[in-house]
mmCIF file of C-alpha atoms in Angstrom:
data_model
loop_
_atom_site.group_PDB
_atom_site.id
_atom_site.type_symbol
_atom_site.label_atom_id
_atom_site.label_comp_id
_atom_site.label_asym_id
_atom_site.label_seq_id
_atom_site.Cartn_x
_atom_site.Cartn_y
_atom_site.Cartn_z
ATOM 1 C CA MET A 1 63.219 115.387 127.520
ATOM 2 C CA PRO A 2 60.573 112.958 126.196
ATOM 3 C CA LEU A 3 62.077 109.977 124.413
ATOM 4 C CA PRO A 4 61.843 110.475 120.627
ATOM 5 C CA VAL A 5 59.483 107.533 120.134
ATOM 6 C CA ARG A 6 58.096 107.117 116.642
ATOM 7 C CA GLN A 7 54.330 107.524 116.636
ATOM 8 C CA GLU A 8 53.311 107.435 112.983
ATOM 9 C CA ALA A 9 52.524 104.252 111.123
ATOM 10 C CA GLY A 10 55.016 103.025 108.577
ATOM 11 C CA PRO A 11 56.335 99.961 106.810
ATOM 12 C CA SER A 12 58.709 97.609 108.525
ATOM 13 C CA VAL A 13 61.734 95.818 107.101
ATOM 14 C CA PRO A 14 62.532 92.151 107.122
ATOM 15 C CA GLY A 15 64.470 90.534 109.858
ATOM 16 C CA GLY A 16 62.107 88.089 111.537
ATOM 17 C CA GLY A 17 60.322 85.145 109.966
ATOM 18 C CA PHE A 18 56.691 84.486 109.049
ATOM 19 C CA ARG A 19 53.401 83.486 110.529
ATOM 20 C CA PRO A 20 50.595 82.246 108.250
ATOM 21 C CA ASP A 21 48.406 85.347 108.398
ATOM 22 C CA PRO A 22 47.373 86.287 104.834
ATOM 23 C CA PRO A 23 45.965 89.754 105.568
ATOM 24 C CA ARG A 24 49.372 90.905 106.885
ATOM 25 C CA LEU A 25 51.635 89.281 104.309
ATOM 26 C CA ARG A 26 54.722 91.451 103.710
ATOM 27 C CA PRO A 27 56.694 90.307 100.659
ATOM 28 C CA ALA A 28 60.272 91.265 99.800
ATOM 29 C CA LEU A 29 61.323 90.819 96.185
ATOM 30 C CA LYS A 30 65.021 90.315 95.498
ATOM 31 C CA LEU A 31 65.277 91.687 91.983
ATOM 32 C CA THR A 32 68.909 90.676 91.622
ATOM 33 C CA GLU A 33 71.799 89.030 93.412
ATOM 34 C CA SER A 34 74.243 91.478 91.826
ATOM 35 C CA CYS A 35 75.634 94.564 93.520
ATOM 36 C CA ASN A 36 77.942 97.396 92.466
ATOM 37 C CA LEU A 37 79.655 97.354 95.870
ATOM 38 C CA ALA A 38 81.816 94.732 97.575
ATOM 39 C CA CYS A 39 81.089 95.316 101.252
ATOM 40 C CA ARG A 40 83.487 93.389 103.448
ATOM 41 C CA TYR A 41 80.669 91.951 105.585
ATOM 42 C CA CYS A 42 78.233 91.092 102.769
ATOM 43 C CA TYR A 43 76.385 87.783 103.150
ATOM 44 C CA GLN A 44 76.066 87.512 99.355
ATOM 45 C CA GLU A 45 79.793 86.973 99.039
ATOM 46 C CA GLY A 46 80.597 85.273 95.735
ATOM 47 C CA ARG A 47 77.317 86.296 94.071
ATOM 48 C CA LEU A 48 77.779 90.061 93.709
ATOM 49 C CA ASP A 49 78.710 89.955 90.028
ATOM 50 C CA SER A 50 76.363 87.128 89.094
ATOM 51 C CA GLY A 51 74.413 89.201 86.565
ATOM 52 C CA ARG A 52 71.237 87.440 87.673
ATOM 53 C CA PHE A 53 68.031 89.481 87.534
ATOM 54 C CA MET A 54 64.420 88.506 88.141
ATOM 55 C CA SER A 55 62.598 87.720 84.906
ATOM 56 C CA THR A 56 59.242 89.201 83.952
ATOM 57 C CA GLU A 57 57.700 85.723 84.172
ATOM 58 C CA THR A 58 58.991 85.233 87.725
ATOM 59 C CA LEU A 59 57.888 88.692 88.823
ATOM 60 C CA GLU A 60 54.368 88.189 87.466
ATOM 61 C CA ARG A 61 54.107 84.784 89.124
ATOM 62 C CA ILE A 62 55.211 86.237 92.473
ATOM 63 C CA LEU A 63 52.839 89.202 92.288
ATOM 64 C CA SER A 64 49.838 87.064 91.377
ATOM 65 C CA GLU A 65 50.565 84.601 94.210
ATOM 66 C CA VAL A 66 51.032 87.423 96.725
ATOM 67 C CA ALA A 67 47.759 89.030 95.636
ATOM 68 C CA ALA A 68 45.899 85.712 95.966
ATOM 69 C CA ASN A 69 47.264 85.137 99.465
ATOM 70 C CA SER A 70 46.732 88.570 101.009
ATOM 71 C CA GLN A 71 44.030 91.094 101.725
ATOM 72 C CA GLY A 72 43.826 94.850 102.144
ATOM 73 C CA PRO A 73 46.722 97.281 101.777
ATOM 74 C CA MET A 74 49.924 95.812 100.337
ATOM 75 C CA HIS A 75 53.497 96.829 101.167
ATOM 76 C CA LEU A 76 56.059 95.615 98.624
ATOM 77 C CA LEU A 77 59.738 95.771 99.506
ATOM 78 C CA TRP A 78 62.077 95.869 96.500
ATOM 79 C CA TYR A 79 65.382 94.329 97.437
ATOM 80 C CA GLY A 80 68.670 92.897 96.189
ATOM 81 C CA GLY A 81 71.693 92.707 95.804
ATOM 82 C CA GLU A 82 71.328 96.282 94.682
ATOM 83 C CA PRO A 83 67.858 96.731 93.147
ATOM 84 C CA THR A 84 68.685 100.016 91.394
ATOM 85 C CA LEU A 85 70.994 98.042 89.065
ATOM 86 C CA LEU A 86 67.751 97.126 87.293
ATOM 87 C CA GLY A 87 67.627 100.659 85.847
ATOM 88 C CA THR A 88 64.708 103.076 86.001
ATOM 89 C CA ARG A 89 62.996 101.839 82.819
ATOM 90 C CA ARG A 90 62.754 98.205 83.925
ATOM 91 C CA PHE A 91 61.972 99.255 87.488
ATOM 92 C CA VAL A 92 59.021 101.374 86.325
ATOM 93 C CA GLU A 93 57.781 98.412 84.283
ATOM 94 C CA ALA A 94 57.921 96.255 87.437
ATOM 95 C CA LEU A 95 56.008 98.877 89.422
ATOM 96 C CA GLU A 96 53.359 99.146 86.706
ATOM 97 C CA ARG A 97 52.889 95.374 86.775
ATOM 98 C CA ALA A 98 52.408 95.517 90.516
ATOM 99 C CA GLU A 99 49.883 98.329 90.164
ATOM 100 C CA ARG A 100 47.855 96.274 87.703
ATOM 101 C CA VAL A 101 47.915 93.176 89.909
ATOM 102 C CA PHE A 102 46.882 95.111 93.038
ATOM 103 C CA GLU A 103 44.416 97.416 91.308
ATOM 104 C CA GLY A 104 41.711 98.475 93.749
ATOM 105 C CA ARG A 105 43.960 97.954 96.781
ATOM 106 C CA ALA A 106 46.207 100.458 98.501
ATOM 107 C CA LEU A 107 49.777 99.761 97.378
ATOM 108 C CA TYR A 108 52.902 101.004 99.160
ATOM 109 C CA HIS A 109 56.503 100.554 98.136
ATOM 110 C CA GLY A 110 59.786 100.260 100.005
ATOM 111 C CA LEU A 111 63.343 100.093 98.680
ATOM 112 C CA GLN A 112 66.512 98.783 100.330
ATOM 113 C CA THR A 113 69.501 100.376 98.581
ATOM 114 C CA ASN A 114 73.127 101.390 98.976
ATOM 115 C CA ALA A 115 72.033 104.739 97.427
ATOM 116 C CA THR A 116 75.131 105.073 95.226
ATOM 117 C CA LEU A 117 73.096 104.923 92.008
ATOM 118 C CA ILE A 118 70.357 107.299 93.179
ATOM 119 C CA ASP A 119 70.597 110.196 90.710
ATOM 120 C CA GLU A 120 68.041 112.869 89.805
ATOM 121 C CA GLU A 121 65.994 110.434 87.703
ATOM 122 C CA TRP A 122 65.877 107.784 90.450
ATOM 123 C CA ALA A 123 65.070 110.383 93.102
ATOM 124 C CA ASP A 124 62.188 111.784 91.042
ATOM 125 C CA LEU A 125 60.799 108.290 90.483
ATOM 126 C CA LEU A 126 60.962 107.272 94.153
ATOM 127 C CA ALA A 127 59.542 110.578 95.349
ATOM 128 C CA ALA A 128 56.655 110.464 92.867
ATOM 129 C CA ARG A 129 55.539 107.115 94.306
ATOM 130 C CA ARG A 130 56.399 108.108 97.880
ATOM 131 C CA PHE A 131 58.744 105.199 98.500
ATOM 132 C CA ALA A 132 59.891 104.317 101.998
ATOM 133 C CA VAL A 133 63.641 104.048 101.443
ATOM 134 C CA THR A 134 66.250 102.385 103.638
ATOM 135 C CA ALA A 135 69.765 103.407 102.631
ATOM 136 C CA SER A 136 73.029 101.884 103.815
ATOM 137 C CA LEU A 137 75.533 104.380 105.202
ATOM 138 C CA ASP A 138 78.010 103.463 107.926
ATOM 139 C CA GLY A 139 78.896 107.006 109.008
ATOM 140 C CA PRO A 140 81.615 109.420 107.890
ATOM 141 C CA ALA A 141 83.768 108.618 104.862
ATOM 142 C CA TRP A 142 86.766 107.273 106.782
ATOM 143 C CA LEU A 143 84.596 104.621 108.413
ATOM 144 C CA HIS A 144 82.141 103.884 105.608
ATOM 145 C CA ASP A 145 84.763 103.496 102.878
ATOM 146 C CA ALA A 146 86.832 101.094 104.975
ATOM 147 C CA HIS A 147 84.034 98.520 104.739
ATOM 148 C CA ARG A 148 81.904 99.502 101.739
ATOM 149 C CA PRO A 149 84.213 99.770 98.692
ATOM 150 C CA ASP A 150 82.946 99.521 95.146
ATOM 151 C CA ARG A 151 83.791 96.619 92.850
ATOM 152 C CA LYS A 152 87.085 98.319 91.898
ATOM 153 C CA GLY A 153 88.109 98.960 95.502
ATOM 154 C CA GLY A 154 87.260 102.665 95.521
ATOM 155 C CA GLY A 155 85.217 104.452 98.154
ATOM 156 C CA SER A 156 81.436 104.662 97.883
ATOM 157 C CA HIS A 157 80.671 107.206 100.610
ATOM 158 C CA ALA A 158 80.391 110.338 98.471
ATOM 159 C CA ARG A 159 77.971 108.666 96.048
ATOM 160 C CA ALA A 160 75.853 107.163 98.834
ATOM 161 C CA LEU A 161 75.569 110.494 100.639
ATOM 162 C CA ALA A 162 74.738 112.291 97.394
ATOM 163 C CA GLY A 163 71.981 109.761 96.697
ATOM 164 C CA ILE A 164 70.482 110.248 100.148
ATOM 165 C CA GLN A 165 70.635 114.018 99.762
ATOM 166 C CA ALA A 166 68.885 113.804 96.371
ATOM 167 C CA LEU A 167 66.015 111.979 98.085
ATOM 168 C CA GLN A 168 65.936 114.470 100.966
ATOM 169 C CA ALA A 169 65.736 117.346 98.492
ATOM 170 C CA ARG A 170 62.478 115.827 97.235
ATOM 171 C CA GLY A 171 60.937 115.384 100.656
ATOM 172 C CA LEU A 172 61.852 111.748 101.241
ATOM 173 C CA GLN A 173 63.703 110.956 104.475
ATOM 174 C CA PRO A 174 65.439 107.609 104.090
ATOM 175 C CA ARG A 175 66.022 105.475 107.143
ATOM 176 C CA VAL A 176 69.764 104.910 107.368
ATOM 177 C CA SER A 177 71.124 101.457 108.153
ATOM 178 C CA ALA A 178 74.608 101.718 109.671
ATOM 179 C CA VAL A 179 76.557 98.512 110.209
ATOM 180 C CA ILE A 180 78.622 98.645 113.396
ATOM 181 C CA THR A 181 82.043 97.027 113.055
ATOM 182 C CA PRO A 182 84.858 96.783 115.618
ATOM 183 C CA GLN A 183 86.209 100.037 114.140
ATOM 184 C CA SER A 184 82.886 101.782 114.903
ATOM 185 C CA LEU A 185 82.662 100.764 118.547
ATOM 186 C CA PRO A 186 84.825 103.548 120.081
ATOM 187 C CA HIS A 187 82.887 106.255 118.208
ATOM 188 C CA ALA A 188 79.298 105.898 119.434
ATOM 189 C CA GLY A 189 78.734 109.544 120.338
ATOM 190 C CA GLU A 190 80.521 110.797 117.245
ATOM 191 C CA LEU A 191 78.314 108.665 115.026
ATOM 192 C CA VAL A 192 75.132 109.982 116.614
ATOM 193 C CA ASP A 193 76.370 113.546 116.080
ATOM 194 C CA TRP A 194 77.449 112.887 112.501
ATOM 195 C CA PHE A 195 74.127 111.410 111.421
ATOM 196 C CA ALA A 196 72.120 114.128 113.173
ATOM 197 C CA GLU A 197 74.270 116.914 111.716
ATOM 198 C CA ASN A 198 73.895 115.479 108.216
ATOM 199 C CA GLY A 199 70.121 115.632 108.290
ATOM 200 C CA MET A 200 69.250 111.998 108.935
ATOM 201 C CA GLN A 201 65.979 111.519 110.807
ATOM 202 C CA GLU A 202 66.230 107.821 111.648
ATOM 203 C CA VAL A 203 69.298 105.607 111.997
ATOM 204 C CA ASP A 204 69.405 101.878 112.644
ATOM 205 C CA PHE A 205 72.684 100.628 114.137
ATOM 206 C CA VAL A 206 73.227 96.987 113.118
ATOM 207 C CA PRO A 207 76.007 94.825 114.639
ATOM 208 C CA SER A 208 78.325 93.370 112.021
ATOM 209 C CA THR A 209 78.361 89.693 111.142
ATOM 210 C CA ARG A 210 81.012 89.000 108.552
ATOM 211 C CA CYS A 211 80.370 86.369 105.876
ATOM 212 C CA THR A 212 83.460 84.300 105.101
ATOM 213 C CA ARG A 213 83.279 81.401 102.638
ATOM 214 C CA GLY A 214 79.572 80.956 103.249
ATOM 215 C CA SER A 215 79.702 80.971 107.062
ATOM 216 C CA PHE A 216 78.950 83.844 109.421
ATOM 217 C CA GLU A 217 81.479 85.257 111.838
ATOM 218 C CA VAL A 218 80.187 87.501 114.622
ATOM 219 C CA GLU A 219 82.362 90.640 114.610
ATOM 220 C CA VAL A 220 80.420 92.613 117.241
ATOM 221 C CA ASP A 221 78.983 90.445 120.002
ATOM 222 C CA GLY A 222 76.209 91.264 122.439
ATOM 223 C CA GLU A 223 78.489 92.603 125.176
ATOM 224 C CA ALA A 224 80.302 94.946 122.788
ATOM 225 C CA PHE A 225 77.064 96.126 121.231
ATOM 226 C CA ALA A 226 75.553 96.699 124.688
ATOM 227 C CA ALA A 227 78.398 99.060 125.614
ATOM 228 C CA PHE A 228 78.104 100.821 122.245
ATOM 229 C CA ILE A 229 74.335 101.279 122.276
ATOM 230 C CA MET A 230 74.315 102.598 125.856
ATOM 231 C CA LYS A 231 76.736 105.343 124.779
ATOM 232 C CA VAL A 232 74.503 106.010 121.787
ATOM 233 C CA PHE A 233 71.545 106.291 124.162
ATOM 234 C CA ASP A 234 73.336 108.808 126.368
ATOM 235 C CA ARG A 235 74.286 110.986 123.422
ATOM 236 C CA TRP A 236 70.819 110.677 121.859
ATOM 237 C CA LEU A 237 69.258 112.037 125.043
ATOM 238 C CA GLU A 238 71.868 114.795 125.325
ATOM 239 C CA LEU A 239 71.039 116.015 121.818
ATOM 240 C CA GLY A 240 67.408 116.597 122.765
ATOM 241 C CA ARG A 241 66.345 116.285 119.124
ATOM 242 C CA THR A 242 62.766 115.116 118.647
ATOM 243 C CA ASP A 243 63.372 115.046 114.872
ATOM 244 C CA PHE A 244 66.159 112.454 115.151
ATOM 245 C CA ARG A 245 65.606 108.821 116.135
ATOM 246 C CA VAL A 246 67.805 105.830 116.768
ATOM 247 C CA ARG A 247 65.564 103.044 115.551
ATOM 248 C CA PHE A 248 66.627 100.328 117.991
ATOM 249 C CA LEU A 249 66.091 102.651 120.948
ATOM 250 C CA SER A 250 62.934 104.264 119.653
ATOM 251 C CA GLU A 251 61.266 100.926 118.960
ATOM 252 C CA LEU A 252 62.257 99.501 122.351
ATOM 253 C CA ALA A 253 60.802 102.592 123.982
ATOM 254 C CA ARG A 254 57.590 102.206 121.962
ATOM 255 C CA LYS A 255 57.131 98.640 123.120
ATOM 256 C CA MET A 256 57.972 99.389 126.745
ATOM 257 C CA ALA A 257 55.470 102.255 126.682
ATOM 258 C CA GLY A 258 52.770 99.776 125.675
ATOM 259 C CA HIS A 259 52.605 100.413 121.905
ATOM 260 C CA ASP A 260 53.023 97.873 119.112
ATOM 261 C CA PRO A 261 56.538 98.133 117.651
ATOM 262 C CA TYR A 262 57.154 98.631 113.933
ATOM 263 C CA PHE A 263 60.262 96.455 114.200
ATOM 264 C CA CYS A 264 59.792 92.727 113.538
ATOM 265 C CA LYS A 265 62.591 91.729 115.927
ATOM 266 C CA LEU A 266 60.525 93.073 118.819
ATOM 267 C CA GLU A 267 57.182 91.513 117.931
ATOM 268 C CA GLY A 268 57.682 88.542 120.203
ATOM 269 C CA SER A 269 57.135 86.142 117.321
ATOM 270 C CA CYS A 270 58.227 86.174 113.721
ATOM 271 C CA SER A 271 56.546 88.623 111.391
ATOM 272 C CA GLN A 272 54.709 87.971 108.166
ATOM 273 C CA PHE A 273 57.552 88.561 105.755
ATOM 274 C CA VAL A 274 58.185 86.200 102.879
ATOM 275 C CA VAL A 275 61.203 86.684 100.637
ATOM 276 C CA PHE A 276 61.365 85.845 96.945
ATOM 277 C CA GLY A 277 64.724 85.286 95.305
ATOM 278 C CA TRP A 278 65.487 86.465 91.763
ATOM 279 C CA ASN A 279 64.696 82.950 90.458
ATOM 280 C CA GLY A 280 61.484 82.457 92.469
ATOM 281 C CA ASP A 281 63.009 80.664 95.465
ATOM 282 C CA VAL A 282 60.972 81.346 98.602
ATOM 283 C CA TYR A 283 62.293 81.953 102.119
ATOM 284 C CA PRO A 284 60.454 82.963 105.305
ATOM 285 C CA CYS A 285 62.918 85.792 106.070
ATOM 286 C CA ASP A 286 65.727 87.621 104.305
ATOM 287 C CA GLU A 287 68.165 86.903 107.124
ATOM 288 C CA PHE A 288 67.816 83.209 106.259
ATOM 289 C CA SER A 289 67.701 83.591 102.466
ATOM 290 C CA GLY A 290 70.209 81.575 100.497
ATOM 291 C CA LEU A 291 70.396 78.841 103.141
ATOM 292 C CA PRO A 292 69.263 75.409 101.892
ATOM 293 C CA GLU A 293 67.773 74.511 105.270
ATOM 294 C CA THR A 294 65.350 77.465 105.166
ATOM 295 C CA ARG A 295 64.455 77.402 101.466
ATOM 296 C CA LEU A 296 60.746 76.581 101.311
ATOM 297 C CA GLY A 297 60.724 75.805 97.590
ATOM 298 C CA ASN A 298 60.209 77.697 94.349
ATOM 299 C CA ILE A 299 57.178 79.694 93.263
ATOM 300 C CA HIS A 300 57.305 78.105 89.793
ATOM 301 C CA GLN A 301 56.896 74.638 91.294
ATOM 302 C CA ALA A 302 54.259 75.229 93.991
ATOM 303 C CA SER A 303 51.772 77.877 95.030
ATOM 304 C CA LEU A 304 52.617 80.309 97.809
ATOM 305 C CA ALA A 305 49.898 78.775 99.980
ATOM 306 C CA GLU A 306 51.467 75.332 99.554
ATOM 307 C CA LEU A 307 54.952 76.623 100.335
ATOM 308 C CA ARG A 308 53.887 78.579 103.415
ATOM 309 C CA GLY A 309 51.731 75.726 104.649
ATOM 310 C CA SER A 310 54.321 73.037 104.053
ATOM 311 C CA GLU A 311 55.601 70.810 106.830
ATOM 312 C CA LYS A 312 59.027 72.427 106.505
ATOM 313 C CA ALA A 313 57.620 75.941 106.843
ATOM 314 C CA GLN A 314 55.486 74.994 109.828
ATOM 315 C CA ALA A 315 58.416 73.281 111.542
ATOM 316 C CA LEU A 316 60.571 76.402 111.061
ATOM 317 C CA PHE A 317 57.889 78.643 112.456
ATOM 318 C CA ARG A 318 57.291 76.410 115.473
ATOM 319 C CA GLN A 319 60.999 76.393 116.187
ATOM 320 C CA TRP A 320 61.286 80.180 115.834
ATOM 321 C CA SER A 321 58.205 80.926 117.910
ATOM 322 C CA THR A 322 59.371 78.751 120.822
ATOM 323 C CA PRO A 323 61.332 80.921 123.281
ATOM 324 C CA PRO A 324 64.610 79.514 124.628
ATOM 325 C CA GLU A 325 64.091 77.784 127.954
ATOM 326 C CA ALA A 326 66.881 79.849 129.492
ATOM 327 C CA CYS A 327 64.853 83.023 128.815
ATOM 328 C CA GLN A 328 61.719 82.094 130.683
ATOM 329 C CA ASP A 329 62.966 83.127 134.133
ATOM 330 C CA CYS A 330 64.269 86.470 132.868
ATOM 331 C CA ARG A 331 62.489 89.511 134.276
ATOM 332 C CA TRP A 332 62.219 90.923 130.740
ATOM 333 C CA PHE A 333 60.870 87.760 129.121
ATOM 334 C CA ARG A 334 57.460 89.257 128.279
ATOM 335 C CA LEU A 335 59.182 92.081 126.402
ATOM 336 C CA CYS A 336 61.788 90.091 124.508
ATOM 337 C CA ARG A 337 60.305 86.580 124.091
ATOM 338 C CA GLY A 338 63.789 85.286 123.316
ATOM 339 C CA GLY A 339 64.529 87.764 120.559
ATOM 340 C CA CYS A 340 65.073 87.333 116.837
ATOM 341 C CA PRO A 341 65.551 83.715 115.647
ATOM 342 C CA TRP A 342 68.380 84.796 113.367
ATOM 343 C CA GLU A 343 70.227 86.369 116.294
ATOM 344 C CA ARG A 344 69.605 83.201 118.298
ATOM 345 C CA ARG A 345 71.282 81.273 115.489
ATOM 346 C CA LEU A 346 74.263 83.653 115.616
ATOM 347 C CA SER A 347 74.661 82.884 119.318
ATOM 348 C CA GLY A 348 75.861 79.437 118.240
ATOM 349 C CA ASN A 349 72.683 77.522 119.048
ATOM 350 C CA PRO A 350 69.119 78.571 118.078
ATOM 351 C CA ALA A 351 67.950 77.176 121.439
ATOM 352 C CA ASN A 352 70.078 79.808 123.220
ATOM 353 C CA PRO A 353 69.040 83.392 123.951
ATOM 354 C CA THR A 354 69.678 85.944 121.224
ATOM 355 C CA LEU A 355 73.195 87.193 120.599
ATOM 356 C CA MET A 356 71.852 90.647 121.506
ATOM 357 C CA CYS A 357 70.669 89.525 124.954
ATOM 358 C CA PRO A 358 73.218 91.654 126.903
ATOM 359 C CA ALA A 359 72.278 94.778 124.930
ATOM 360 C CA LEU A 360 68.545 94.162 125.323
ATOM 361 C CA LYS A 361 68.814 93.584 129.079
ATOM 362 C CA ALA A 362 70.886 96.733 129.577
ATOM 363 C CA LEU A 363 68.443 98.838 127.585
ATOM 364 C CA PHE A 364 65.344 97.354 129.212
ATOM 365 C CA GLU A 365 66.819 98.180 132.604
ATOM 366 C CA ARG A 366 67.725 101.717 131.562
ATOM 367 C CA LEU A 367 64.430 102.430 129.824
ATOM 368 C CA SER A 368 62.462 101.110 132.786
ATOM 369 C CA HIS A 369 63.736 104.147 134.702
ATOM 370 C CA GLU A 370 63.016 106.534 131.822
ATOM 371 C CA ILE A 371 59.449 105.388 131.059
ATOM 372 C CA PRO A 372 56.952 105.588 133.950
ATOM 373 C CA GLY A 373 54.868 102.503 134.638
ATOM 374 C CA THR A 374 57.165 100.057 132.832
ATOM 375 C CA ALA A 375 57.625 97.715 135.791
ATOM 376 C CA GLU A 376 53.874 97.567 136.431
ATOM 377 C CA ARG A 377 53.038 97.081 132.748
ATOM 378 C CA TRP A 378 55.499 94.262 132.090
ATOM 379 C CA GLY A 379 55.700 92.675 135.504
ATOM 380 C CA ALA A 380 59.424 93.411 135.890
ATOM 381 C CA ALA A 381 60.375 93.099 139.528
#
């Protein structure tokens, strides 16, 4: 069976860094720090009930700076916390402001959501503007609810699934982001089956890093994720479903087949994302948002060009775009380029290979036998 490799163009999601390249600027706007859930691995621990929302003044400043520092089609990613806490009325007002600022340019929208607040009104709104939606869903209720309770400790699975189904009923197919915890690891095949049987078309399995008192604890390391994702791969192929993709696998296959990936972690250098906090703070990537050492400044105090061109920003990008020395003798170096800088940081030292190195190596090796010409194309011996 041909590998279900995604062929159509589509917006990416944050997870890399940024390169000063105005035509390809991809902004993410964090409308709020608040969230109606209390996920046990959330990196915004301690800020979920902050009640902080982006002001109209901040939004307008961000949009005008983004417009002045970009060209051509614009993809806006609306983010949080949980962005749907803004409510449909205020969200429509934000979209209308964006449409005025980018008048005359193609404008596309994405939304990262836990989907629990997606009702008929939200679904109609998102479908009317053809949003690309990424929804968080960790699998069946027994697994999802163990890690994604609401603020009162109750389960959120039924509401999240209902929100996704409301979008599907209107022709939108959200990408599902499923966090893999130690409890998920023994159930790789079951998870593939569950998502496929419940009508999901694309699932992204993300290893869990638990945030505890402001520091990150790796719950699923590279070796464990490698074993998990190889079982996922086997079951994915067994299903033979061309209408169902596992994002990590599909994007690896795209790159190995010689196509540009739509996944920033596989670009070989950081992407062009820039993240704006609710108060106008600017970061080069959402993975690093909230960290003082990667805060570039505030949009109310400097222009976006000044922030992106600052010595601090340039130093971060140079560091992130320099592959770890230990990677340069690897047979898959030209494919991986050292991996995502955030995952290098999680390895304990940003100068080390990515935490996901074992999983990437195992998949590169496996895919090299599935995709003809890989060894010749990438120089893998």
